[in-house]
PDB file of C-alpha atoms in Angstrom:
ATOM      1  CA  MET A   1      94.077 179.047  99.446  1.00  0.00           C
ATOM      2  CA  THR A   2      94.063 179.914 103.004  1.00  0.00           C
ATOM      3  CA  THR A   3      97.533 181.147 104.745  1.00  0.00           C
ATOM      4  CA  LEU A   4      98.254 181.228 108.620  1.00  0.00           C
ATOM      5  CA  ALA A   5     100.563 183.101 110.159  1.00  0.00           C
ATOM      6  CA  VAL A   6     102.168 182.125 113.419  1.00  0.00           C
ATOM      7  CA  ILE A   7     104.099 185.001 115.406  1.00  0.00           C
ATOM      8  CA  GLY A   8     106.769 183.860 117.818  1.00  0.00           C
ATOM      9  CA  GLY A   9     109.872 182.293 118.022  1.00  0.00           C
ATOM     10  CA  GLY A  10     110.117 180.892 121.673  1.00  0.00           C
ATOM     11  CA  ILE A  11     108.949 177.362 122.637  1.00  0.00           C
ATOM     12  CA  ALA A  12     105.313 178.488 121.940  1.00  0.00           C
ATOM     13  CA  GLY A  13     105.849 179.348 117.950  1.00  0.00           C
ATOM     14  CA  ARG A  14     108.436 176.623 117.651  1.00  0.00           C
ATOM     15  CA  SER A  15     106.059 173.824 118.990  1.00  0.00           C
ATOM     16  CA  LEU A  16     103.183 175.616 116.797  1.00  0.00           C
ATOM     17  CA  ILE A  17     105.515 174.948 113.722  1.00  0.00           C
ATOM     18  CA  TYR A  18     106.521 171.572 114.340  1.00  0.00           C
ATOM     19  CA  THR A  19     103.172 170.342 115.224  1.00  0.00           C
ATOM     20  CA  LEU A  20     101.500 172.365 111.941  1.00  0.00           C
ATOM     21  CA  ALA A  21     104.363 170.500 110.108  1.00  0.00           C
ATOM     22  CA  ASN A  22     103.921 166.811 111.590  1.00  0.00           C
ATOM     23  CA  GLN A  23      99.915 166.627 111.455  1.00  0.00           C
ATOM     24  CA  LYS A  24      97.375 167.059 108.700  1.00  0.00           C
ATOM     25  CA  ASN A  25      96.012 170.517 108.325  1.00  0.00           C
ATOM     26  CA  ASP A  26      94.675 172.502 105.484  1.00  0.00           C
ATOM     27  CA  PHE A  27      96.523 175.575 105.363  1.00  0.00           C
ATOM     28  CA  SER A  28      98.063 176.211 101.886  1.00  0.00           C
ATOM     29  CA  THR A  29     100.835 178.822 103.794  1.00  0.00           C
ATOM     30  CA  ILE A  30     102.089 179.175 106.945  1.00  0.00           C
ATOM     31  CA  LEU A  31     104.156 182.314 107.639  1.00  0.00           C
ATOM     32  CA  TRP A  32     106.420 182.244 110.563  1.00  0.00           C
ATOM     33  CA  PHE A  33     107.934 185.073 112.143  1.00  0.00           C
ATOM     34  CA  GLU A  34     110.537 184.805 114.486  1.00  0.00           C
ATOM     35  CA  SER A  35     112.947 187.301 115.628  1.00  0.00           C
ATOM     36  CA  ASP A  36     115.060 188.378 118.346  1.00  0.00           C
ATOM     37  CA  SER A  37     115.665 192.045 117.367  1.00  0.00           C
ATOM     38  CA  PHE A  38     113.992 193.586 119.373  1.00  0.00           C
ATOM     39  CA  ALA A  39     112.211 191.115 122.409  1.00  0.00           C
ATOM     40  CA  PHE A  40     114.510 188.043 122.979  1.00  0.00           C
ATOM     41  CA  SER A  41     112.668 184.758 123.866  1.00  0.00           C
ATOM     42  CA  CYS A  42     112.599 183.772 127.425  1.00  0.00           C
ATOM     43  CA  THR A  43     112.841 180.152 126.333  1.00  0.00           C
ATOM     44  CA  LEU A  44     116.420 180.547 125.785  1.00  0.00           C
ATOM     45  CA  HIS A  45     116.766 182.040 129.598  1.00  0.00           C
ATOM     46  CA  SER A  46     115.507 179.460 131.110  1.00  0.00           C
ATOM     47  CA  THR A  47     116.278 176.634 133.975  1.00  0.00           C
ATOM     48  CA  ALA A  48     114.285 174.030 131.487  1.00  0.00           C
ATOM     49  CA  VAL A  49     112.870 171.507 133.846  1.00  0.00           C
ATOM     50  CA  VAL A  50     109.869 169.745 133.393  1.00  0.00           C
ATOM     51  CA  ALA A  51     108.525 167.568 135.999  1.00  0.00           C
ATOM     52  CA  PRO A  52     105.117 167.078 137.371  1.00  0.00           C
ATOM     53  CA  ARG A  53     105.954 168.434 140.836  1.00  0.00           C
ATOM     54  CA  GLY A  54     103.759 166.237 142.702  1.00  0.00           C
ATOM     55  CA  VAL A  55     100.283 167.465 141.078  1.00  0.00           C
ATOM     56  CA  SER A  56      97.241 165.542 141.066  1.00  0.00           C
ATOM     57  CA  THR A  57      94.389 165.693 138.551  1.00  0.00           C
ATOM     58  CA  GLY A  58      91.121 166.286 139.034  1.00  0.00           C
ATOM     59  CA  LEU A  59      91.752 169.167 141.663  1.00  0.00           C
ATOM     60  CA  SER A  60      92.476 172.375 139.511  1.00  0.00           C
ATOM     61  CA  VAL A  61      92.701 173.802 135.991  1.00  0.00           C
ATOM     62  CA  LEU A  62      96.587 174.311 136.313  1.00  0.00           C
ATOM     63  CA  GLY A  63      97.375 170.805 137.868  1.00  0.00           C
ATOM     64  CA  ASP A  64      95.535 168.958 134.997  1.00  0.00           C
ATOM     65  CA  GLN A  65      97.198 171.389 132.451  1.00  0.00           C
ATOM     66  CA  ILE A  66     100.613 170.240 133.988  1.00  0.00           C
ATOM     67  CA  SER A  67      99.307 166.656 134.056  1.00  0.00           C
ATOM     68  CA  SER A  68      98.565 166.575 130.488  1.00  0.00           C
ATOM     69  CA  GLY A  69     101.063 168.558 129.421  1.00  0.00           C
ATOM     70  CA  PHE A  70     103.793 166.266 130.891  1.00  0.00           C
ATOM     71  CA  ASN A  71     102.149 162.961 129.264  1.00  0.00           C
ATOM     72  CA  THR A  72     102.369 164.845 125.825  1.00  0.00           C
ATOM     73  CA  PHE A  73     105.966 165.872 126.379  1.00  0.00           C
ATOM     74  CA  SER A  74     106.794 161.975 127.682  1.00  0.00           C
ATOM     75  CA  ASP A  75     104.982 160.549 124.773  1.00  0.00           C
ATOM     76  CA  HIS A  76     107.035 162.960 122.526  1.00  0.00           C
ATOM     77  CA  VAL A  77     110.439 162.221 123.834  1.00  0.00           C
ATOM     78  CA  LYS A  78     109.439 158.422 123.934  1.00  0.00           C
ATOM     79  CA  THR A  79     108.571 158.384 120.223  1.00  0.00           C
ATOM     80  CA  PHE A  80     111.122 160.982 118.492  1.00  0.00           C
ATOM     81  CA  HIS A  81     114.019 161.003 121.009  1.00  0.00           C
ATOM     82  CA  PRO A  82     114.383 164.831 120.366  1.00  0.00           C
ATOM     83  CA  GLN A  83     118.137 166.156 120.923  1.00  0.00           C
ATOM     84  CA  GLY A  84     118.472 168.667 124.140  1.00  0.00           C
ATOM     85  CA  VAL A  85     116.080 166.439 126.012  1.00  0.00           C
ATOM     86  CA  LYS A  86     117.132 164.008 128.915  1.00  0.00           C
ATOM     87  CA  LEU A  87     115.027 161.763 131.171  1.00  0.00           C
ATOM     88  CA  ILE A  88     116.095 162.542 134.563  1.00  0.00           C
ATOM     89  CA  THR A  89     115.371 162.267 138.506  1.00  0.00           C
ATOM     90  CA  GLN A  90     113.784 165.311 139.839  1.00  0.00           C
ATOM     91  CA  TRP A  91     114.572 165.527 143.646  1.00  0.00           C
ATOM     92  CA  THR A  92     112.407 167.717 145.893  1.00  0.00           C
ATOM     93  CA  LEU A  93     113.363 167.887 149.247  1.00  0.00           C
ATOM     94  CA  ALA A  94     111.445 169.895 152.228  1.00  0.00           C
ATOM     95  CA  SER A  95     112.950 170.553 155.799  1.00  0.00           C
ATOM     96  CA  GLU A  96     109.390 172.801 156.454  1.00  0.00           C
ATOM     97  CA  LYS A  97     105.946 172.739 155.982  1.00  0.00           C
ATOM     98  CA  ILE A  98     106.508 168.699 156.554  1.00  0.00           C
ATOM     99  CA  GLN A  99     103.160 167.716 156.860  1.00  0.00           C
ATOM    100  CA  SER A 100     102.219 169.544 153.772  1.00  0.00           C
ATOM    101  CA  PHE A 101     104.799 168.144 151.753  1.00  0.00           C
ATOM    102  CA  LYS A 102     103.805 164.448 152.276  1.00  0.00           C
ATOM    103  CA  ASN A 103     100.276 165.522 151.392  1.00  0.00           C
ATOM    104  CA  ARG A 104     101.626 166.314 148.353  1.00  0.00           C
ATOM    105  CA  TYR A 105     104.156 164.055 147.821  1.00  0.00           C
ATOM    106  CA  PRO A 106     102.651 160.676 149.873  1.00  0.00           C
ATOM    107  CA  GLU A 107     105.442 158.427 149.009  1.00  0.00           C
ATOM    108  CA  SER A 108     108.246 161.010 150.034  1.00  0.00           C
ATOM    109  CA  ARG A 109     110.604 159.772 152.923  1.00  0.00           C
ATOM    110  CA  GLU A 110     113.253 160.959 155.158  1.00  0.00           C
ATOM    111  CA  VAL A 111     117.099 161.321 154.237  1.00  0.00           C
ATOM    112  CA  THR A 112     120.362 162.956 155.155  1.00  0.00           C
ATOM    113  CA  GLU A 113     121.792 162.651 151.566  1.00  0.00           C
ATOM    114  CA  ILE A 114     121.304 162.897 148.174  1.00  0.00           C
ATOM    115  CA  PHE A 115     123.242 161.446 145.072  1.00  0.00           C
ATOM    116  CA  GLY A 116     125.826 160.634 147.915  1.00  0.00           C
ATOM    117  CA  VAL A 117     126.139 164.540 149.164  1.00  0.00           C
ATOM    118  CA  LYS A 118     125.185 164.633 152.757  1.00  0.00           C
ATOM    119  CA  LEU A 119     122.550 167.111 153.936  1.00  0.00           C
ATOM    120  CA  ASN A 120     123.178 169.054 157.066  1.00  0.00           C
ATOM    121  CA  THR A 121     119.877 168.473 158.306  1.00  0.00           C
ATOM    122  CA  PRO A 122     117.392 165.578 157.530  1.00  0.00           C
ATOM    123  CA  HIS A 123     115.011 166.264 154.806  1.00  0.00           C
ATOM    124  CA  GLU A 124     111.596 164.741 153.378  1.00  0.00           C
ATOM    125  CA  LEU A 125     112.417 163.720 149.951  1.00  0.00           C
ATOM    126  CA  ALA A 126     110.044 163.155 146.962  1.00  0.00           C
ATOM    127  CA  GLN A 127     111.620 161.955 143.577  1.00  0.00           C
ATOM    128  CA  GLU A 128     109.529 161.527 139.845  1.00  0.00           C
ATOM    129  CA  ASP A 129     110.796 161.355 136.634  1.00  0.00           C
ATOM    130  CA  ALA A 130     111.545 164.758 135.245  1.00  0.00           C
ATOM    131  CA  TYR A 131     113.146 165.946 131.751  1.00  0.00           C
ATOM    132  CA  LEU A 132     116.646 168.417 131.504  1.00  0.00           C
ATOM    133  CA  ILE A 133     116.408 170.374 128.812  1.00  0.00           C
ATOM    134  CA  GLU A 134     118.984 172.569 127.096  1.00  0.00           C
ATOM    135  CA  PRO A 135     116.928 175.118 125.377  1.00  0.00           C
ATOM    136  CA  ALA A 136     118.815 176.004 122.345  1.00  0.00           C
ATOM    137  CA  THR A 137     119.518 172.586 121.402  1.00  0.00           C
ATOM    138  CA  TYR A 138     115.927 171.479 121.419  1.00  0.00           C
ATOM    139  CA  LEU A 139     114.603 174.662 119.730  1.00  0.00           C
ATOM    140  CA  GLU A 140     116.866 173.867 116.577  1.00  0.00           C
ATOM    141  CA  TRP A 141     115.910 170.303 117.018  1.00  0.00           C
ATOM    142  CA  LEU A 142     112.213 171.549 116.627  1.00  0.00           C
ATOM    143  CA  TRP A 143     112.853 173.760 113.422  1.00  0.00           C
ATOM    144  CA  ALA A 144     115.170 170.755 111.971  1.00  0.00           C
ATOM    145  CA  ASN A 145     111.996 168.165 112.048  1.00  0.00           C
ATOM    146  CA  SER A 146     109.155 170.701 110.794  1.00  0.00           C
ATOM    147  CA  HIS A 147     109.651 169.327 107.439  1.00  0.00           C
ATOM    148  CA  ASP A 148     106.915 171.107 105.574  1.00  0.00           C
ATOM    149  CA  GLU A 149     107.292 172.964 101.994  1.00  0.00           C
ATOM    150  CA  LYS A 150     104.274 175.227 103.144  1.00  0.00           C
ATOM    151  CA  ILE A 151     106.198 176.688 105.911  1.00  0.00           C
ATOM    152  CA  ASN A 152     107.782 180.092 105.144  1.00  0.00           C
ATOM    153  CA  ARG A 153     110.236 181.018 107.853  1.00  0.00           C
ATOM    154  CA  ILE A 154     110.768 184.811 108.194  1.00  0.00           C
ATOM    155  CA  GLU A 155     113.366 186.339 110.407  1.00  0.00           C
ATOM    156  CA  ASP A 156     111.780 189.731 110.731  1.00  0.00           C
ATOM    157  CA  PHE A 157     109.956 191.279 113.820  1.00  0.00           C
ATOM    158  CA  VAL A 158     105.980 191.888 113.685  1.00  0.00           C
ATOM    159  CA  ILE A 159     105.079 195.719 114.457  1.00  0.00           C
ATOM    160  CA  GLU A 160     101.438 195.968 113.592  1.00  0.00           C
ATOM    161  CA  VAL A 161      98.440 193.905 112.535  1.00  0.00           C
ATOM    162  CA  ILE A 162      95.355 195.120 111.159  1.00  0.00           C
ATOM    163  CA  GLY A 163      92.619 193.150 110.152  1.00  0.00           C
ATOM    164  CA  SER A 164      94.348 190.521 107.807  1.00  0.00           C
ATOM    165  CA  GLU A 165      97.659 192.575 107.316  1.00  0.00           C
ATOM    166  CA  ILE A 166     100.868 191.996 108.755  1.00  0.00           C
ATOM    167  CA  LYS A 167     103.575 194.674 108.899  1.00  0.00           C
ATOM    168  CA  THR A 168     107.058 194.197 110.111  1.00  0.00           C
ATOM    169  CA  GLN A 169     110.207 196.223 110.924  1.00  0.00           C
ATOM    170  CA  LYS A 170     111.815 195.700 107.749  1.00  0.00           C
ATOM    171  CA  GLY A 171     108.672 197.336 106.248  1.00  0.00           C
ATOM    172  CA  LYS A 172     107.455 194.452 104.855  1.00  0.00           C
ATOM    173  CA  ASN A 173     103.523 193.561 104.474  1.00  0.00           C
ATOM    174  CA  PHE A 174     101.883 190.426 104.738  1.00  0.00           C
ATOM    175  CA  GLN A 175      98.498 188.838 104.401  1.00  0.00           C
ATOM    176  CA  ALA A 176      97.242 186.197 106.110  1.00  0.00           C
ATOM    177  CA  ASP A 177      93.413 184.101 106.639  1.00  0.00           C
ATOM    178  CA  LYS A 178      93.830 183.127 110.404  1.00  0.00           C
ATOM    179  CA  ILE A 179      96.764 184.677 112.497  1.00  0.00           C
ATOM    180  CA  ILE A 180      98.238 183.243 115.910  1.00  0.00           C
ATOM    181  CA  PHE A 181      99.886 185.191 118.454  1.00  0.00           C
ATOM    182  CA  ALA A 182     102.761 183.270 120.307  1.00  0.00           C
ATOM    183  CA  THR A 183     104.676 186.030 121.725  1.00  0.00           C
ATOM    184  CA  GLY A 184     105.313 184.758 125.435  1.00  0.00           C
ATOM    185  CA  VAL A 185     105.137 187.961 127.862  1.00  0.00           C
ATOM    186  CA  ASN A 186     104.530 190.202 124.590  1.00  0.00           C
ATOM    187  CA  ASN A 187     101.191 188.755 123.565  1.00  0.00           C
ATOM    188  CA  TYR A 188      99.369 191.739 126.021  1.00  0.00           C
ATOM    189  CA  LEU A 189     100.725 193.950 123.167  1.00  0.00           C
ATOM    190  CA  TRP A 190      97.834 192.499 121.055  1.00  0.00           C
ATOM    191  CA  LYS A 191      95.236 192.413 123.876  1.00  0.00           C
ATOM    192  CA  ASP A 192      93.160 195.289 121.985  1.00  0.00           C
ATOM    193  CA  LEU A 193      92.604 192.340 119.121  1.00  0.00           C
ATOM    194  CA  PHE A 194      90.745 190.128 121.632  1.00  0.00           C
ATOM    195  CA  ALA A 195      87.427 190.156 123.326  1.00  0.00           C
ATOM    196  CA  ASP A 196      88.544 188.169 126.130  1.00  0.00           C
ATOM    197  CA  SER A 197      90.056 190.257 129.041  1.00  0.00           C
ATOM    198  CA  LYS A 198      92.426 187.427 130.217  1.00  0.00           C
ATOM    199  CA  LEU A 199      95.447 189.108 127.983  1.00  0.00           C
ATOM    200  CA  LYS A 200      94.564 192.238 129.906  1.00  0.00           C
ATOM    201  CA  HIS A 201      95.114 191.053 133.312  1.00  0.00           C
ATOM    202  CA  THR A 202      98.628 189.105 132.628  1.00  0.00           C
ATOM    203  CA  LYS A 203     101.475 190.192 134.488  1.00  0.00           C
ATOM    204  CA  VAL A 204     105.295 189.950 133.348  1.00  0.00           C
ATOM    205  CA  VAL A 205     107.448 187.640 136.036  1.00  0.00           C
ATOM    206  CA  GLN A 206     111.038 188.019 136.050  1.00  0.00           C
ATOM    207  CA  GLY A 207     113.349 185.261 136.957  1.00  0.00           C
ATOM    208  CA  SER A 208     116.810 185.097 137.343  1.00  0.00           C
ATOM    209  CA  TYR A 209     119.728 182.211 137.935  1.00  0.00           C
ATOM    210  CA  LEU A 210     122.690 181.819 138.159  1.00  0.00           C
ATOM    211  CA  GLU A 211     125.121 179.727 135.831  1.00  0.00           C
ATOM    212  CA  PHE A 212     128.592 178.194 136.647  1.00  0.00           C
ATOM    213  CA  ASP A 213     131.060 176.562 134.741  1.00  0.00           C
ATOM    214  CA  PHE A 214     131.919 173.663 136.985  1.00  0.00           C
ATOM    215  CA  ASP A 215     132.451 170.117 136.619  1.00  0.00           C
ATOM    216  CA  LEU A 216     130.846 168.276 139.446  1.00  0.00           C
ATOM    217  CA  ASN A 217     131.650 164.648 138.304  1.00  0.00           C
ATOM    218  CA  GLN A 218     127.987 164.299 138.751  1.00  0.00           C
ATOM    219  CA  LYS A 219     125.250 162.763 136.202  1.00  0.00           C
ATOM    220  CA  ASP A 220     122.560 165.625 135.124  1.00  0.00           C
ATOM    221  CA  PHE A 221     120.122 166.061 138.565  1.00  0.00           C
ATOM    222  CA  SER A 222     117.482 168.298 139.056  1.00  0.00           C
ATOM    223  CA  VAL A 223     117.617 169.479 143.176  1.00  0.00           C
ATOM    224  CA  THR A 224     114.958 171.606 144.839  1.00  0.00           C
ATOM    225  CA  LEU A 225     115.351 172.491 148.222  1.00  0.00           C
ATOM    226  CA  ASP A 226     112.509 174.092 150.289  1.00  0.00           C
ATOM    227  CA  GLY A 227     111.978 176.195 146.664  1.00  0.00           C
ATOM    228  CA  ASP A 228     115.753 176.841 145.659  1.00  0.00           C
ATOM    229  CA  ASN A 229     116.959 175.097 142.359  1.00  0.00           C
ATOM    230  CA  LEU A 230     119.941 173.474 141.916  1.00  0.00           C
ATOM    231  CA  ILE A 231     120.489 171.975 138.232  1.00  0.00           C
ATOM    232  CA  TYR A 232     123.426 170.133 136.645  1.00  0.00           C
ATOM    233  CA  HIS A 233     123.862 169.610 132.926  1.00  0.00           C
ATOM    234  CA  ALA A 234     126.674 167.149 132.900  1.00  0.00           C
ATOM    235  CA  ASP A 235     127.392 166.946 129.308  1.00  0.00           C
ATOM    236  CA  ASN A 236     128.713 170.689 129.097  1.00  0.00           C
ATOM    237  CA  GLN A 237     129.275 170.973 133.020  1.00  0.00           C
ATOM    238  CA  LYS A 238     126.865 173.874 133.944  1.00  0.00           C
ATOM    239  CA  LEU A 239     125.482 174.264 137.243  1.00  0.00           C
ATOM    240  CA  LEU A 240     122.492 176.321 137.872  1.00  0.00           C
ATOM    241  CA  ILE A 241     121.342 177.814 140.975  1.00  0.00           C
ATOM    242  CA  GLY A 242     118.044 179.868 141.531  1.00  0.00           C
ATOM    243  CA  SER A 243     115.578 181.302 140.451  1.00  0.00           C
ATOM    244  CA  THR A 244     113.812 184.176 141.712  1.00  0.00           C
ATOM    245  CA  THR A 245     110.847 185.542 140.697  1.00  0.00           C
ATOM    246  CA  SER A 246     109.646 189.083 140.722  1.00  0.00           C
ATOM    247  CA  GLU A 247     106.711 190.610 138.781  1.00  0.00           C
ATOM    248  CA  VAL A 248     108.582 193.833 137.388  1.00  0.00           C
ATOM    249  CA  LEU A 249     109.001 194.560 133.957  1.00  0.00           C
ATOM    250  CA  HIS A 250     112.792 195.126 133.738  1.00  0.00           C
ATOM    251  CA  GLU A 251     115.183 192.886 133.278  1.00  0.00           C
ATOM    252  CA  LEU A 252     117.960 193.975 136.170  1.00  0.00           C
ATOM    253  CA  ALA A 253     118.484 190.626 138.311  1.00  0.00           C
ATOM    254  CA  PRO A 254     117.913 190.967 142.127  1.00  0.00           C
ATOM    255  CA  LEU A 255     121.442 189.944 142.959  1.00  0.00           C
ATOM    256  CA  HIS A 256     120.792 189.932 146.850  1.00  0.00           C
ATOM    257  CA  GLU A 257     118.230 187.318 146.504  1.00  0.00           C
ATOM    258  CA  LEU A 258     120.374 185.282 144.289  1.00  0.00           C
ATOM    259  CA  LYS A 259     123.013 185.771 147.322  1.00  0.00           C
ATOM    260  CA  GLU A 260     120.816 184.314 149.570  1.00  0.00           C
ATOM    261  CA  ILE A 261     118.958 181.458 147.917  1.00  0.00           C
ATOM    262  CA  TYR A 262     123.480 180.513 146.860  1.00  0.00           C
ATOM    263  CA  SER A 263     124.037 180.834 150.508  1.00  0.00           C
ATOM    264  CA  ARG A 264     121.083 178.904 151.570  1.00  0.00           C
ATOM    265  CA  ILE A 265     121.823 176.041 149.210  1.00  0.00           C
ATOM    266  CA  GLY A 266     125.200 176.080 150.290  1.00  0.00           C
ATOM    267  CA  GLN A 267     124.158 175.527 154.074  1.00  0.00           C
ATOM    268  CA  LYS A 268     121.958 172.831 153.187  1.00  0.00           C
ATOM    269  CA  LEU A 269     124.528 170.411 151.171  1.00  0.00           C
ATOM    270  CA  ASN A 270     127.459 169.273 152.262  1.00  0.00           C
ATOM    271  CA  PHE A 271     129.977 170.317 149.440  1.00  0.00           C
ATOM    272  CA  LYS A 272     131.714 173.103 148.214  1.00  0.00           C
ATOM    273  CA  LEU A 273     129.969 175.579 145.539  1.00  0.00           C
ATOM    274  CA  PRO A 274     131.741 177.705 142.930  1.00  0.00           C
ATOM    275  CA  GLU A 275     132.543 181.456 144.241  1.00  0.00           C
ATOM    276  CA  PHE A 276     129.595 183.333 143.962  1.00  0.00           C
ATOM    277  CA  GLU A 277     131.247 185.761 141.690  1.00  0.00           C
ATOM    278  CA  SER A 278     132.371 183.237 138.999  1.00  0.00           C
ATOM    279  CA  GLY A 279     128.823 182.702 138.290  1.00  0.00           C
ATOM    280  CA  LYS A 280     127.218 184.206 134.987  1.00  0.00           C
ATOM    281  CA  VAL A 281     123.403 185.773 135.919  1.00  0.00           C
ATOM    282  CA  LEU A 282     120.939 184.954 133.347  1.00  0.00           C
ATOM    283  CA  VAL A 283     117.186 186.412 133.540  1.00  0.00           C
ATOM    284  CA  GLY A 284     114.354 185.787 131.704  1.00  0.00           C
ATOM    285  CA  ARG A 285     110.593 187.152 131.768  1.00  0.00           C
ATOM    286  CA  ARG A 286     107.812 184.974 131.933  1.00  0.00           C
ATOM    287  CA  GLU A 287     103.769 185.788 131.327  1.00  0.00           C
ATOM    288  CA  LYS A 288     101.624 185.084 134.020  1.00  0.00           C
ATOM    289  CA  ALA A 289      98.303 184.534 133.554  1.00  0.00           C
ATOM    290  CA  SER A 290      95.250 184.542 135.918  1.00  0.00           C
ATOM    291  CA  LYS A 291      95.373 181.160 138.264  1.00  0.00           C
ATOM    292  CA  ARG A 292      98.919 180.582 136.361  1.00  0.00           C
ATOM    293  CA  GLU A 293      96.969 178.545 133.645  1.00  0.00           C
ATOM    294  CA  ALA A 294      97.752 178.288 130.285  1.00  0.00           C
ATOM    295  CA  TYR A 295      95.446 179.724 127.634  1.00  0.00           C
ATOM    296  CA  ILE A 296      94.337 179.377 124.060  1.00  0.00           C
ATOM    297  CA  LEU A 297      92.005 182.443 123.165  1.00  0.00           C
ATOM    298  CA  GLN A 298      90.084 183.234 120.012  1.00  0.00           C
ATOM    299  CA  SER A 299      88.709 186.246 118.097  1.00  0.00           C
ATOM    300  CA  GLY A 300      87.776 185.801 115.011  1.00  0.00           C
ATOM    301  CA  SER A 301      90.583 184.970 112.915  1.00  0.00           C
ATOM    302  CA  TYR A 302      92.962 186.051 115.568  1.00  0.00           C
ATOM    303  CA  TYR A 303      94.314 183.228 118.199  1.00  0.00           C
ATOM    304  CA  ALA A 304      96.480 183.497 121.083  1.00  0.00           C
ATOM    305  CA  LEU A 305      98.640 181.153 123.275  1.00  0.00           C
ATOM    306  CA  GLY A 306     100.412 181.502 126.101  1.00  0.00           C
ATOM    307  CA  GLY A 307     100.773 181.757 129.730  1.00  0.00           C
ATOM    308  CA  PHE A 308     103.454 178.905 130.021  1.00  0.00           C
ATOM    309  CA  TYR A 309     104.256 180.306 133.621  1.00  0.00           C
ATOM    310  CA  LYS A 310     104.939 176.668 134.757  1.00  0.00           C
ATOM    311  CA  ASN A 311     106.489 173.861 132.600  1.00  0.00           C
ATOM    312  CA  GLY A 312     106.633 175.934 129.419  1.00  0.00           C
ATOM    313  CA  PHE A 313     108.460 172.977 127.413  1.00  0.00           C
ATOM    314  CA  SER A 314     105.667 170.604 128.114  1.00  0.00           C
ATOM    315  CA  LEU A 315     102.710 172.938 128.077  1.00  0.00           C
ATOM    316  CA  ALA A 316     103.572 174.895 124.467  1.00  0.00           C
ATOM    317  CA  LEU A 317     103.739 171.087 122.972  1.00  0.00           C
ATOM    318  CA  ASP A 318     100.507 170.096 124.674  1.00  0.00           C
ATOM    319  CA  GLN A 319      98.470 173.298 124.056  1.00  0.00           C
ATOM    320  CA  ALA A 320      99.916 173.543 120.651  1.00  0.00           C
ATOM    321  CA  GLN A 321      98.354 170.176 119.334  1.00  0.00           C
ATOM    322  CA  LYS A 322      94.978 171.452 121.199  1.00  0.00           C
ATOM    323  CA  LEU A 323      94.952 174.864 119.474  1.00  0.00           C
ATOM    324  CA  ILE A 324      95.650 173.442 115.641  1.00  0.00           C
ATOM    325  CA  ASN A 325      92.718 170.799 116.260  1.00  0.00           C
ATOM    326  CA  GLN A 326      90.480 174.042 116.841  1.00  0.00           C
ATOM    327  CA  LEU A 327      91.751 175.714 113.693  1.00  0.00           C
TER     328      LEU A 327
END
């Protein structure tokens, strides 16, 4: 009788539970701890676009990870058609550092408009397949499709792990033979359990963006203009503008940076944006590991999965499959 514990309710934890439920494993019991009581998941505060971003394989670990993750996620979507995930076109445009942009996107071309909206100056455009995700819907789909009677969902916050014992906020104790930490930015709280120093050098990176209720009368899209993002969810008429990136521990959004992004997009696209003040500011805190790479760590019976600074939804599924094959 072998018990596995998975700690974490965001995209990493859910991808693990989904994968455990849908491929053969030798565990007699799986304990899944998930709770937002003290630390909400960044997954629900993410612009949630998965795209290759012009990466080439064979040049870096991160590039290989992004490519592998995108392929794994593409196969997953084509096979299972998960709710909350749509295939879209990622439009990436540049008016600066054009040669560098062309090197990354050899098939780019110069344009003066996108999806019928005029650009105020010509830009170089690259197009690629991408996936637009509605996080809450997709997370629920993952759990709804994790059919395995061995999985016990425990809505409780883990506060301490000593040996094989897990202690929770509600004063309960559990025993597990193997424990996986998939808690995003909070993985560093467990750094002393791992001989590998990677967790000791991860950083917390805050990302913020604006969400507007706004009918654009357009299909879903994702546009990146010189690094600034404009994303539209047609079903619920949500327009997202952002995002910022700051290596800080707090969750206070830098409104001046969001206003600058909002202004730059408004200057480049020839259509009227909703008023800045009508936007809802959302903030998520991501884990940035060395070289922005995802990681799988092991120390005895402990495992850690994380580092999803880039393309978290696709990397989580891809790395979850790799980790489970190692257990």
